[in-house]
């Protein structure tokens, strides 16, 4: 049997990278499979900090499964085909481990699919290690902890579950780091937006959702100062417009998330102003508006958009 | 919170009923949820035999979740919406436990989803009981064992895994039955086709698949004598034609499965004769052909049809 590739979504964030490395290790140890964790894009600055910290090499970036001679793939931290590898429809999805909604996903054959509404995909992988009785190596625990911290903004996002709170200290102990201290340092490593061009900024953590026939791009950046990002609004809007034109997005929603105070400013460009305003019950002024308490794209933005776009 | 309904697919077979009853019990015990196992149709003769044997009442038949005042549902033994409750798109899918391919399924929110390529959905539920450390009551073990026997034709179908073989004797012991003796008696209870009208026969265990824009109905009946069923071909074809007309199926595939020798005769009516013949590499004569060793719709029929219809 040819090798199985394991990967998270395009524009990988820390949880996408961490969960793919951790799941690949589990498949190797438990099922003796020939697997390789790869990535569908370069790692971001936060993830680079994490990999450096725990001495793990960044997974190789691949563009196509077929080009790698691969027939089977395993997905972590995503399931929607438009967020996956370019030729996902030409290969067999052998397994999925995820914590998102399910959409635009289908297979011809039965598969292993494990989704739970937990704070991170790494949390679901933690459960698998436990169930199979496989020990979590220290550096993989560090990655999984980082995935959890990244996705939940250090356990503060409303997506955080009791289970996430329970395992974070355990993973920190195995990884040999102080949860709070390490967590803050890691999140801050991802907020260095000044060094990024506007094109890069809007693509750091961006996903496309098909909402009632519209291709809606929802991007998120973390910061400790929302105003600092808004100061670049003109430049960012120009980048968004050219990305929309190039990719045919009907709408582009950028969440500028304040990781210290746990709020977001929403910047929107596109056809469906009414729907976006009705989704969040706010009025956009100069294309943006404040969304109090919002830090989770998955729980506080995408379901609201989905509903508004269905009207 | 309003009650959660738990149900298997339309035209429920034994595994659909067993897995919904077993999963509902687990959700009650483990998560203290207000749940009720219901069914999307009357039970078949095999399942009636099983319920009688273990003293379990047949789940109530429901038509609509909204009519029941229900907002959330849990699916067992299926995920495709066209096999589910009529208003599935209007309610939240809270959980799915299944062992089929994934298709025509989507949610707005993250959910609990547990699929494994095991011989029965009851086998996946067995894993959940184990993981949560919940004891399986004797009568529920009887149902789960029956679901496993039914779906794997007493562990002979190619869908049978090592795990299925391992748990069958354990479930038999908890249920207090002899695996082989009980299994054969149970399967035979489902082969009493003489008492069925042709309309009933083609609907005992039938599912619709959307294959490249075609609504393809794939039904299966179990028998100990294929010729006895083929003797009714005219009457069966008339029933199939009227069902196709009424429901807009492009094709109707009936598997007449010999449970003793583990083979099937395939009867086909519909537009796509070429695709069906190419799927199974056989020539239909008088609308039917023998398919050696085929007993599993899921593994030996649906993937082959899916591939042939994509051409």
XYZ file of N, CA and C in Angstrom, chain A residues 13 21 45 62 71 91 107 127 132 146 160 191 213 236 304:
45
model
N -3.183 26.793 10.425
C -2.912 27.462 11.696
C -2.230 26.441 12.615
N 0.419 16.403 12.760
C 1.632 15.738 13.267
C 1.239 14.697 14.334
N 3.551 32.642 11.713
C 4.591 32.986 12.703
C 4.350 32.338 14.055
N 2.798 20.381 0.510
C 2.434 19.676 -0.734
C 1.260 20.386 -1.401
N -2.660 7.588 -2.795
C -4.056 7.220 -3.086
C -4.986 7.543 -1.921
N -8.794 11.285 -4.583
C -8.158 10.306 -3.694
C -9.166 9.816 -2.672
N -17.735 10.865 0.554
C -16.843 9.757 0.224
C -17.645 8.694 -0.512
N -8.081 12.564 22.927
C -8.997 11.460 23.265
C -8.561 10.159 22.598
N -6.590 4.594 22.716
C -5.705 3.553 22.207
C -4.568 3.258 23.176
N -0.340 23.638 22.081
C -0.292 24.885 21.307
C -1.503 25.003 20.377
N -14.386 26.825 24.074
C -13.661 26.039 25.080
C -14.629 25.170 25.892
N 0.949 37.738 16.728
C 0.306 39.051 16.536
C 1.221 40.062 15.857
N -24.731 29.404 -2.270
C -24.264 29.771 -3.600
C -23.236 30.895 -3.637
N -5.404 47.357 3.346
C -6.052 46.051 3.539
C -7.236 45.901 2.586
N -23.703 32.332 12.195
C -24.527 33.520 12.022
C -24.585 33.924 10.548
